Amino acid sequence: MAIKSVLIIYTGGTIGMVNDPETGALCPFNFEQIAKAVPEIKEFSFNIDSYTLPEIIDSSDIQPTVWAELCKIILAKYDQYCGFVILHGTDTMAYSASALSFMLGNLTKPVVFTGSQLPIGTIRTDGRENLIAALEIAAATEEGKSVVPEVCILFGAKLYRGNRTTKVDAESFDAFQSFNYPPLAEIGIHIDYNYSAIDYSSKTAPLEVFTGMNTHIAVLKLFPGIGIEVIDSIINTPGLRGLILETYGAGNAPTTKQFLNKIKEAGEKGIIVYNVTQCQGGSVEMGRYETSREMINYGVTSGYDITMEAAVCKLMYLSEKYSDTNEIKKYLNSPLKGEITQKRIGF
Ligand code: ASP
């Protein structure tokens, strides 16, 4: 039987950073230094290869073009590796993992994002444990099939579905949370897989990648006192295709005529208005309160329990893939890669 291999793709982030001697700021160093700092990875019974992106970046500089690049690498190397580990900065990791979950179709192998809060060369680094566990999960197979055939995030002893994850802490080693979906695995003495949460739906077609993302979208966070002129200027942005409205609670927004007229106007301009709650846990339930009922009449689409990161990526992906507004709304309304759980209205 051929020996298994995992490919590490290094994009940048704290995991591989050092202090710039001149400025003292953290800046990226190279993968060889990471491998030197974690010699344990040589002891695995599978091969590990690595690929460093031509330009390693702090993840705050990530762009959809980098997501496309990652997809193309995975497609090109798909048959050679049983899994992929992407070393990535934590700041936008949840966006990148969400994006790849939509861009990679018929995925049957793990794509595990990980990173760290402290650079891997430092004594108390969390990067060592994260990298080792991510590699083990990327290589894990049972009866010849990947145990976690999904895009996921490994961080602080938990494995999460990538498009369910949010960065919640800028300092803690448990920097990520998945409020609306259970972890796919917990890492302790053993890696304890939560089989019933992992997507084992049958995929017989070969891997396909979709590399386009329509970035003509905007996010508008509601707050008490928000000026109507702010909403007005956003919906008059030339070429705007979609507007994520970050609403209160179960998807609620002001009921004033002024506000609702702007939402109506957005719909009439062909802008897809997508209702995503500011709450991290729980779901949008449009129509539950008077404050969201009217938005249904203006064609606003429910985000259910989607994360903001996944909502941004899903909207970009669908807006590029389909031109018909109703078709985009139809797909926003259904789970594509396990990113939402639809809740029925009712008490
Ligand atoms: N600014 C860094 C980044 O996201 C933070 C990190 O890696 O944790 O690239």
XYZ file of C-alpha atoms and ligand atoms in Angstrom:
356
model
C 0.000 0.000 0.000
C 1.333 3.437 -0.946
C 2.474 5.539 1.993
C 0.126 8.443 2.800
C 1.190 12.041 2.307
C -0.102 15.348 3.605
C 0.616 18.698 2.000
C 1.150 21.742 4.216
C 0.430 25.010 2.470
C 1.990 27.947 4.264
C 0.309 31.301 3.699
C 1.740 33.338 6.610
C 0.298 34.469 9.940
C 1.647 34.540 13.482
C 2.525 30.850 13.428
C 5.510 31.669 11.237
C 6.401 35.149 12.397
C 9.471 36.632 14.038
C 10.159 40.071 15.453
C 11.660 42.437 12.932
C 14.940 43.489 14.576
C 14.490 47.077 13.404
C 10.842 47.827 14.092
C 10.014 45.153 16.665
C 6.823 44.339 14.710
C 5.929 40.747 13.870
C 6.728 39.777 10.280
C 6.604 36.408 8.480
C 9.540 33.992 8.270
C 9.775 30.785 6.240
C 8.430 27.262 6.479
C 11.821 25.601 6.988
C 12.109 27.466 10.272
C 8.674 26.223 11.308
C 9.662 22.617 10.544
C 12.854 23.076 12.580
C 10.822 24.332 15.537
C 8.573 21.221 15.474
C 10.926 18.308 14.853
C 8.192 15.905 16.073
C 6.498 16.110 12.689
C 9.246 13.916 11.266
C 8.045 11.078 13.475
C 4.681 10.662 11.779
C 4.234 7.488 9.760
C 3.126 9.506 6.746
C 5.039 11.845 4.448
C 4.751 15.578 4.849
C 5.499 17.962 2.024
C 5.198 21.695 2.143
C 4.465 24.476 -0.251
C 4.887 28.159 0.581
C 2.841 30.743 -1.289
C 5.036 33.057 -3.371
C 4.027 35.920 -1.108
C 3.533 35.092 2.566
C 1.187 37.491 4.269
C -0.411 38.561 7.487
C -3.948 37.269 7.007
C -5.361 40.792 7.252
C -4.052 41.142 3.695
C -5.938 38.112 2.412
C -7.910 38.585 -0.790
C -10.248 36.306 -2.760
C -7.391 35.884 -5.251
C -5.458 34.023 -2.529
C -8.480 31.752 -1.948
C -8.466 31.017 -5.683
C -4.749 30.275 -5.523
C -5.276 27.852 -2.624
C -8.080 26.083 -4.515
C -5.905 25.691 -7.581
C -3.053 24.206 -5.546
C -5.416 21.737 -3.888
C -6.881 20.778 -7.269
C -3.430 20.286 -8.815
C -2.170 18.169 -5.893
C -5.434 16.432 -5.001
C -4.516 12.937 -6.164
C -1.075 13.010 -4.552
C -2.193 13.783 -0.993
C -4.671 12.319 1.452
C -5.187 15.691 3.121
C -4.108 19.307 3.282
C -3.085 21.577 6.166
C -3.231 25.309 5.543
C -1.141 27.446 7.883
C -2.923 30.759 8.022
C -3.161 33.841 10.233
C -5.999 33.706 12.708
C -7.481 37.122 11.919
C -9.250 36.059 8.733
C -8.981 32.297 9.029
C -12.737 31.888 9.456
C -13.311 33.825 6.222
C -10.797 31.747 4.273
C -12.130 28.450 5.616
C -15.691 29.541 4.784
C -14.663 30.638 1.299
C -12.905 27.376 0.507
C -15.853 25.354 1.787
C -17.954 26.900 -0.997
C -15.245 27.042 -3.672
C -14.222 23.376 -3.381
C -16.946 21.133 -4.782
C -17.157 17.346 -4.170
C -14.430 17.475 -1.525
C -13.664 14.030 -0.080
C -10.429 14.874 1.748
C -9.634 17.068 4.763
C -8.534 20.654 4.296
C -7.501 21.714 7.801
C -6.742 25.346 8.538
C -4.626 26.103 11.563
C -2.362 28.795 12.954
C -1.385 30.091 16.360
C -1.545 32.992 18.747
C 2.183 32.846 19.524
C 4.900 32.371 16.889
C 6.053 28.765 16.646
C 9.607 29.601 17.671
C 8.523 30.884 21.105
C 8.625 28.707 24.231
C 4.912 28.711 25.100
C 3.706 28.598 21.510
C 0.326 27.043 20.798
C 1.454 26.517 17.213
C 3.231 23.241 17.922
C 0.156 21.441 19.298
C -2.087 22.934 16.643
C 0.184 21.894 13.791
C 0.672 18.355 15.079
C -3.065 17.766 15.600
C -3.936 19.318 12.229
C -1.503 16.988 10.479
C -2.858 13.947 12.280
C -6.422 14.836 11.281
C -5.422 15.573 7.686
C -3.913 12.085 7.449
C -6.670 10.220 9.310
C -8.466 7.578 7.287
C -10.778 4.737 8.214
C -11.415 1.913 5.759
C -9.578 3.909 3.120
C -11.764 7.004 3.521
C -10.917 10.344 5.143
C -12.325 10.702 8.641
C -13.009 14.425 8.153
C -13.693 15.107 4.462
C -14.404 18.779 5.075
C -12.835 22.235 5.203
C -12.245 22.740 8.908
C -10.352 24.777 11.490
C -8.189 23.168 14.129
C -7.479 25.474 17.043
C -6.955 25.101 20.782
C -7.815 21.405 21.073
C -10.965 21.576 18.968
C -11.734 20.867 15.353
C -14.571 22.926 13.917
C -16.429 23.032 10.624
C -14.711 25.969 8.904
C -17.850 27.767 7.793
C -19.327 27.614 11.315
C -16.363 29.230 12.987
C -15.652 32.724 14.297
C -12.544 34.238 15.867
C -13.654 35.325 19.308
C -10.470 36.128 21.203
C -7.366 38.053 20.208
C -5.230 36.508 22.958
C -6.602 33.206 24.236
C -5.315 29.900 22.879
C -9.010 29.062 22.407
C -9.360 31.804 19.854
C -12.208 30.255 17.874
C -15.744 29.205 18.589
C -18.531 27.564 16.687
C -21.678 28.775 18.402
C -24.268 27.028 16.304
C -22.629 23.721 15.436
C -20.807 21.186 17.585
C -17.056 20.592 17.191
C -16.122 17.900 14.672
C -13.495 16.584 17.077
C -11.953 17.239 20.490
C -8.254 16.823 20.948
C -7.113 15.296 24.232
C -5.138 12.140 24.858
C -6.954 10.819 21.814
C -8.575 12.647 18.952
C -12.214 12.107 19.722
C -14.173 12.458 16.489
C -17.795 13.535 16.609
C -18.826 11.306 13.708
C -22.462 12.367 13.715
C -21.455 16.017 13.092
C -19.118 15.304 10.173
C -20.443 15.512 6.625
C -20.284 12.049 5.079
C -22.702 12.775 2.221
C -21.752 10.744 -0.824
C -19.695 12.514 -3.485
C -18.880 10.534 -6.571
C -17.916 13.319 -9.000
C -14.293 14.522 -9.066
C -13.161 17.578 -7.115
C -14.135 20.789 -8.823
C -13.110 24.295 -7.912
C -14.930 27.543 -8.473
C -12.474 30.385 -8.211
C -14.610 33.466 -8.875
C -15.916 35.629 -6.044
C -18.049 38.730 -6.592
C -16.778 41.311 -4.128
C -19.501 43.863 -4.892
C -21.155 43.352 -1.571
C -21.401 45.367 1.639
C -22.067 44.736 5.316
C -24.183 47.197 7.253
C -24.302 46.811 11.007
C -27.417 48.337 12.536
C -27.180 50.379 15.714
C -29.696 52.573 17.492
C -29.545 55.986 15.839
C -28.049 54.869 12.527
C -28.485 57.669 9.996
C -30.724 57.069 7.030
C -28.137 58.837 4.862
C -25.629 56.086 5.724
C -28.010 53.409 4.464
C -28.799 55.563 1.477
C -25.168 55.971 0.486
C -24.519 52.236 0.782
C -27.437 51.176 -1.367
C -26.382 53.739 -3.949
C -22.896 52.237 -4.240
C -22.402 51.656 -7.981
C -22.572 47.957 -8.909
C -23.625 46.754 -5.454
C -24.986 43.194 -5.773
C -25.655 42.222 -2.197
C -26.080 43.872 1.194
C -25.683 41.952 4.425
C -27.812 43.648 7.028
C -26.445 42.869 10.491
C -29.677 42.926 12.431
C -30.579 42.608 16.094
C -31.537 39.374 17.853
C -33.692 37.068 15.785
C -33.239 39.238 12.680
C -34.962 42.410 13.824
C -34.588 45.936 12.482
C -36.286 49.322 12.918
C -39.888 49.530 11.770
C -39.797 53.175 10.692
C -41.131 53.957 7.223
C -37.850 55.726 6.416
C -35.803 52.612 7.097
C -38.174 50.189 5.425
C -38.393 52.397 2.340
C -34.616 52.139 1.960
C -34.803 48.345 2.189
C -37.557 48.375 -0.411
C -35.501 50.679 -2.613
C -32.505 48.342 -2.342
C -34.645 45.424 -3.502
C -36.011 47.455 -6.406
C -32.445 48.214 -7.492
C -31.814 44.454 -7.647
C -29.652 44.414 -4.511
C -29.972 41.182 -2.544
C -30.587 42.095 1.093
C -29.408 39.319 3.400
C -30.482 39.304 7.043
C -27.716 38.097 9.397
C -27.983 38.544 13.135
C -25.445 40.401 15.287
C -25.826 37.604 17.859
C -23.203 34.922 17.681
C -25.508 32.153 18.856
C -29.029 31.443 17.636
C -30.850 32.120 14.439
C -32.676 34.724 12.412
C -36.387 33.965 12.421
C -37.988 36.419 10.073
C -41.607 37.042 10.926
C -41.253 36.081 14.555
C -41.495 39.727 15.554
C -43.240 42.621 13.887
C -39.757 44.145 13.455
C -38.781 41.608 10.822
C -42.153 40.714 9.296
C -42.177 43.684 6.946
C -38.743 42.816 5.587
C -40.121 39.529 4.247
C -42.503 41.538 2.081
C -39.540 43.454 0.649
C -37.758 40.266 -0.396
C -35.101 40.227 2.350
C -33.470 36.790 2.618
C -32.889 35.076 5.955
C -29.353 34.161 7.007
C -30.684 31.713 9.637
C -27.789 30.866 11.996
C -24.968 31.653 9.572
C -21.769 33.324 10.788
C -20.907 36.722 9.353
C -17.761 35.220 7.824
C -19.680 32.474 6.048
C -22.402 34.931 4.985
C -19.846 37.203 3.295
C -18.256 34.273 1.453
C -21.533 32.611 0.504
C -22.894 35.859 -0.912
C -19.683 36.519 -2.880
C -19.671 32.948 -4.204
C -23.332 32.810 -5.244
C -23.267 36.316 -6.723
C -20.456 35.250 -9.027
C -21.845 31.835 -9.849
C -25.401 32.877 -10.703
C -26.766 35.993 -12.319
C -30.433 35.442 -11.538
C -31.423 37.119 -8.268
C -34.075 34.533 -7.413
C -31.627 31.723 -7.954
C -29.086 33.378 -5.643
C -31.792 33.836 -3.006
C -32.863 30.219 -3.377
C -29.326 29.009 -2.617
C -28.865 31.521 0.203
C -31.924 29.915 1.715
C -30.514 26.396 1.738
C -27.412 24.824 3.256
C -24.699 24.330 0.633
C -21.918 23.005 2.848
C -23.542 22.613 6.232
C -23.204 26.333 6.994
C -26.779 26.840 8.203
C -29.469 25.015 10.084
C -32.866 26.252 9.042
C -35.280 26.925 11.797
C -39.015 26.820 11.315
C -40.966 29.836 12.454
C -43.280 29.114 15.353
C -43.278 28.896 19.100
N -2.321 39.194 12.322
C -2.095 37.764 12.328
C -2.731 37.180 11.086
O -3.906 36.962 11.064
C -2.638 37.161 13.564
C -2.481 35.669 13.677
O -1.901 34.978 12.895
O -2.952 35.161 14.668
O -2.060 36.917 10.131
